[in-house]
XYZ file of C-alpha atoms in Angstrom:
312
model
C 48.016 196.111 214.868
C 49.666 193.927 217.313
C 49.379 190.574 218.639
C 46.754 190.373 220.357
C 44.487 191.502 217.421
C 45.596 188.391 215.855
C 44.264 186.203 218.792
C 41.216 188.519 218.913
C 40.932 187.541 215.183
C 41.549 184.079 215.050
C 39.188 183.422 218.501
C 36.020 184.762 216.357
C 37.184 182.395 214.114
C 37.470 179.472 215.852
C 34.145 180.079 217.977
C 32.022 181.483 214.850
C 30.549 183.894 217.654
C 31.363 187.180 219.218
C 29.710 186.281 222.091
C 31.840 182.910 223.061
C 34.787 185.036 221.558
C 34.681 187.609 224.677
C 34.258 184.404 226.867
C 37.753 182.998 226.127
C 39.064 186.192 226.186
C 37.710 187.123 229.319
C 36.239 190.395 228.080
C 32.700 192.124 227.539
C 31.201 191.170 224.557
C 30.998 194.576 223.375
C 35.078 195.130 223.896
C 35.213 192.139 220.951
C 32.864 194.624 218.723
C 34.545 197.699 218.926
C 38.146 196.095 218.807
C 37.223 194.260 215.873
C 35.638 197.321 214.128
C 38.252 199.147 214.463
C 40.639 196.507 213.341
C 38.900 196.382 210.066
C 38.483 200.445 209.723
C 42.448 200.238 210.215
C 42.802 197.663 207.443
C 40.518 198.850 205.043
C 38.680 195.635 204.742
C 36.022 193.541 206.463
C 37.207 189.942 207.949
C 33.528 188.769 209.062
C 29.904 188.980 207.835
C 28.066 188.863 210.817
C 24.300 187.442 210.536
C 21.914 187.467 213.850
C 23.161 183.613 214.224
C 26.376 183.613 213.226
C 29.933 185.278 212.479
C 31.806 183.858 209.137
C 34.827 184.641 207.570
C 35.072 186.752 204.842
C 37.742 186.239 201.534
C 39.914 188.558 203.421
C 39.364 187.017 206.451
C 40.616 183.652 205.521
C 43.863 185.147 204.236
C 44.194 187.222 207.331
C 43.810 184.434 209.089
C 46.211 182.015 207.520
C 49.310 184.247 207.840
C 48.080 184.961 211.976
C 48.075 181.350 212.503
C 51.521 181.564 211.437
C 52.515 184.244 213.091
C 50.882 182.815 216.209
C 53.281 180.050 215.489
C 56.850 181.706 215.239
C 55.705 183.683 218.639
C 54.901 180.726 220.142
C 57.873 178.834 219.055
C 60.389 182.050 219.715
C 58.855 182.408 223.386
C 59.899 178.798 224.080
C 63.508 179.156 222.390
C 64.270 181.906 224.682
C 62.623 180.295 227.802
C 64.681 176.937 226.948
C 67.764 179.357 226.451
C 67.699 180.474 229.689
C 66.838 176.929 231.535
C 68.392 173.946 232.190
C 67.968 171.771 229.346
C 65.164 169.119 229.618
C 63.431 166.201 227.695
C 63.838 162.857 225.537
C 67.042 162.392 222.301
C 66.368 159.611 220.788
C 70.021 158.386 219.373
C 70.878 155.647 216.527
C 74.769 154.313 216.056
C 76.118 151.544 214.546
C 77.181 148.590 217.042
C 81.225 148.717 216.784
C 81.833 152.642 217.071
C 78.086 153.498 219.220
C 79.384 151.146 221.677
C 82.804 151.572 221.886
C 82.818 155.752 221.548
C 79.307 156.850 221.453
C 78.196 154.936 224.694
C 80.533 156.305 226.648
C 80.631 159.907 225.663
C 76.431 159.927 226.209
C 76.857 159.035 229.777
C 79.327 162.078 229.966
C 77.076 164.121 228.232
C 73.634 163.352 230.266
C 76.035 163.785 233.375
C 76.256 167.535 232.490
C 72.787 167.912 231.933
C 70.494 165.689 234.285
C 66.965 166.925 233.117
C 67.948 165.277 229.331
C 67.678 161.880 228.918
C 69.484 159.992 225.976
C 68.087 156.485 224.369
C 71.279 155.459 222.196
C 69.997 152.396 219.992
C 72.472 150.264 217.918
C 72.245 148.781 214.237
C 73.980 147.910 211.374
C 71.149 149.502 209.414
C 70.445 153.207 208.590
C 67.045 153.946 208.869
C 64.839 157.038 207.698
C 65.708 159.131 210.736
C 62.681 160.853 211.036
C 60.319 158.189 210.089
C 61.530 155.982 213.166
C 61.460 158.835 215.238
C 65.284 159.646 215.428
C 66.732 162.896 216.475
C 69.907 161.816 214.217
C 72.253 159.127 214.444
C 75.977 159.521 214.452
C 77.429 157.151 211.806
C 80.482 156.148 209.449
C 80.437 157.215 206.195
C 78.525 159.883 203.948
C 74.646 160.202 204.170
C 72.883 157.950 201.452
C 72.187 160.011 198.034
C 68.286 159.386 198.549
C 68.717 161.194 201.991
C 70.881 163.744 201.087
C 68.693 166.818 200.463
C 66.334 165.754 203.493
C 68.787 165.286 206.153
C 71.575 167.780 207.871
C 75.126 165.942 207.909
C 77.855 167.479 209.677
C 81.663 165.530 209.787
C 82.538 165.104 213.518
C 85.969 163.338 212.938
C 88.475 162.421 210.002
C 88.710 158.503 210.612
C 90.942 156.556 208.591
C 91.231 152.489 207.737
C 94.753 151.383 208.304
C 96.899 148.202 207.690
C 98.222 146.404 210.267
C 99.463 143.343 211.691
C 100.751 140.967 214.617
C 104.410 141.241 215.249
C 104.200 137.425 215.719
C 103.111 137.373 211.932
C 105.422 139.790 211.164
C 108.402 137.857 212.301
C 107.111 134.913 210.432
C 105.839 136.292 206.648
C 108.030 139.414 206.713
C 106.936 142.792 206.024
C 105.611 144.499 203.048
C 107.651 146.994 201.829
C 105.654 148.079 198.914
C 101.347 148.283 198.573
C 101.853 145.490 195.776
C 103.618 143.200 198.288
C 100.034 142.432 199.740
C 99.071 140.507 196.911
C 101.717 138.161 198.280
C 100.727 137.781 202.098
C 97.393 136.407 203.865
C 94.910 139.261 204.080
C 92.110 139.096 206.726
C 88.725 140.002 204.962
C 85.743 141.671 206.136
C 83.028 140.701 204.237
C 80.506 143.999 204.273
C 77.598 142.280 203.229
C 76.499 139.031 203.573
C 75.768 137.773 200.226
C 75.612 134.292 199.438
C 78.511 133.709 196.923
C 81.274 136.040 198.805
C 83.579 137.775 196.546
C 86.234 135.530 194.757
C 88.554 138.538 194.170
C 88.760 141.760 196.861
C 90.336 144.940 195.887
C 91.595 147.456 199.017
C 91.474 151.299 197.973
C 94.280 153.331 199.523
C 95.555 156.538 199.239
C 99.212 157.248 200.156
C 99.668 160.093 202.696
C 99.898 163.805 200.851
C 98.277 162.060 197.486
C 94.707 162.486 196.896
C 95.394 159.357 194.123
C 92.977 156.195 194.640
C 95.481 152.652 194.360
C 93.432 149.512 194.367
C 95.191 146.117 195.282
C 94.265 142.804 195.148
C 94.322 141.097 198.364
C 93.753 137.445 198.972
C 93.316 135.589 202.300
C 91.668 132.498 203.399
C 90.203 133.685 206.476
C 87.203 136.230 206.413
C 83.953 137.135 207.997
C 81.084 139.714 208.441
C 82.287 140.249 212.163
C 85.129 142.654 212.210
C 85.386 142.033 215.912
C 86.568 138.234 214.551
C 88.196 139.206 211.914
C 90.242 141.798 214.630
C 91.085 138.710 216.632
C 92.125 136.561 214.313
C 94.875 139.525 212.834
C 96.101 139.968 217.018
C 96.537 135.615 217.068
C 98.804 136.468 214.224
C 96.451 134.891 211.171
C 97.586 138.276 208.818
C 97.170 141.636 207.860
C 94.197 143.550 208.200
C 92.597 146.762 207.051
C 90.714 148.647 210.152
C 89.565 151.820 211.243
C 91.783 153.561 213.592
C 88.871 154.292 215.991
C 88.427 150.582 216.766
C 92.262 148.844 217.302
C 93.220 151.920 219.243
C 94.095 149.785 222.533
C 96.038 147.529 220.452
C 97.825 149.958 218.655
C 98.462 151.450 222.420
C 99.960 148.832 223.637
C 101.444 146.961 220.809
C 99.632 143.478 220.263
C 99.521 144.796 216.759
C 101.626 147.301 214.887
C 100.821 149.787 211.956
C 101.968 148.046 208.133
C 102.805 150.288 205.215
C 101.850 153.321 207.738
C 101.930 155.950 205.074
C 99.067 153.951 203.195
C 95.853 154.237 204.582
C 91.665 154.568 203.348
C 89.510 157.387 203.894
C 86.122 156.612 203.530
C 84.983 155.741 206.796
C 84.717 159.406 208.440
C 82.336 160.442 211.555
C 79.013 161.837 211.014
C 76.810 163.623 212.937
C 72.808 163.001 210.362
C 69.696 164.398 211.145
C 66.501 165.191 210.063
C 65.657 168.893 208.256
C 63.758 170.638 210.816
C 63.056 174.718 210.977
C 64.172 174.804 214.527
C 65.997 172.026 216.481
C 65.986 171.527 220.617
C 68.677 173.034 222.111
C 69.524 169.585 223.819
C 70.080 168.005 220.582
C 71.811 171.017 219.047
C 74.042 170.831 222.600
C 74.662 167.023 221.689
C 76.202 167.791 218.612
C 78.107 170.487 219.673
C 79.561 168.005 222.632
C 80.075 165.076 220.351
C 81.513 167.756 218.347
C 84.347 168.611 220.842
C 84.433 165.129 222.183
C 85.666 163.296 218.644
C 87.443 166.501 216.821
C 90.748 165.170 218.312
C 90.445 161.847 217.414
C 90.422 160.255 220.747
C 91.082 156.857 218.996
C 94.538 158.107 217.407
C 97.593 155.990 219.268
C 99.975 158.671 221.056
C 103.784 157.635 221.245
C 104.639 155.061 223.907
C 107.195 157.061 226.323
């Protein structure tokens, strides 16, 4: 048996006729008898009951039928894995990011990416929201954080790049309020707060959780300020005018860091909860443009391109 006894198969079934059977298969009528006889003298079993008007399945040929469908399938879908392995990648990735990091990193790196492959084209979409991937239509989305619990066992997540929150400050500020020697000094100085969601009675009390470098150990602090906001671009300007000390991913004061409008505080303190992920959707077999995304964003982050390198 081979496949095409399983198309021979599943044509009578679809036509309910020998007759228009041999006309999609562009053979004799009589070529879909005997190869179907002999089909079922090779099984041991009898897939039709044919009646002068009509050709039905039989028990048998329902189940035989079911598992060629699928076997149609994985032929189908292997012959177009191999011809897509051996072309130029082609067609839509559909791309979600939140605003900060998709614009500043993501954005840029796409470009790079589509330049290398001209037959894909990449629609990058920014929110502050995380969607159900596949319900919006999402190929994946590369985002901060871990993958919500609910989403979990649905969706593939794969860490692109450690990222790390870290305090830091304005020398002008510096200069003026000293600097912290000790985590429990920031209880003392004005801390610039980001305010992650926007309820309507903001926090009266905000803890920061930092780990010191080599320590796995969770410290919480208290840190008071009377300047936040739920734009940590603003809250980012207001900490380079010298208004206090901040707590912000590496990944987005990089230039500053670079060329020292602010400076790293208690630099051996720092949070990690704010990692790179690459989420998307379960699916049996993924396009090899999106699986060649991830393996580009892949190479693209894994360094950290956002760390600061020593000033020569």
């Amino acid at each position: 048996m081979d496949r095409t006894d399983l198309e021979l198969v599943l044509c009578v079934q679809q036509h309910g006729s020998m007759a228009a059977a041999a006309v999609q298969l562009g053979i004799t009528r009589s070529a879909v008898t005997r190869r179907l006889a002999a089909l079922e003298a090779h099984l041991g079993v009898r897939l039709f009951q044919r009646t002068t008007r009509r050709v039905s399945t039989t028990a048998e040929g329902d189940a035989f039928c079911e598992r060629a469908q699928r076997l149609q399938h994985d032929f189908l879908a292997l012959e177009a894995e191999l011809r897509e392995r051996q072309a130029e990648p082609a067609g839509p990735i559909r791309l979600l990011s939140s605003f900060g990091f998709g614009r500043r990193w993501v954005g840029p790196a796409l470009a790079d990416f589509q330049s290398l492959h001209p037959g894909v084209s990449v629609q990058l979409q920014l929110s502050d929201h995380l969607p159900d991937l596949a319900a919006e239509g999402f190929d994946a989305a590369v985002w901060l954080w871990h993958p919500p619990p609910q989403r979990a066992g649905e969706w593939v997540a794969r860490r692109l790049a450690p990222n790390r929150r870290v305090l830091v400050a304005a020398p002008a500020y510096l200069q003026v309020h000293g600097r912290p020697a000790r985590l429990e000094d920031l209880e003392q100085h004005r801390c610039l707060l980001v305010q992650e969601h926007t309820d309507a009675m903001p926090a009266r009390v905000h803890h920061w959780a930092l780990q010191r470098e080599g320590d796995e150990t969770i410290q919480r602090v208290v840190v008071r300020g009377p300047l936040s906001s739920n734009s940590g671009e603003l809250v980012r300007d207001w900490c380079a005018a010298g208004h206090g000390i901040m707590l912000r991913s590496l990944w987005d004061i990089a230039p500053q860091l670079g060329n020292g409008e602010l400076v790293r505080v208690l630099p051996r303190w720092s949070q990690h909860d704010a990692d790179v992920h690459w989420l998307a959707p379960w699916r049996a077999r993924v396009p090899r443009r999106v699986q060649l995304l991830s393996e580009f964003l892949q190479k693209r982050f894994v360094r950290e391109p956002w760390r600061p390198r020593s000033r020569s």
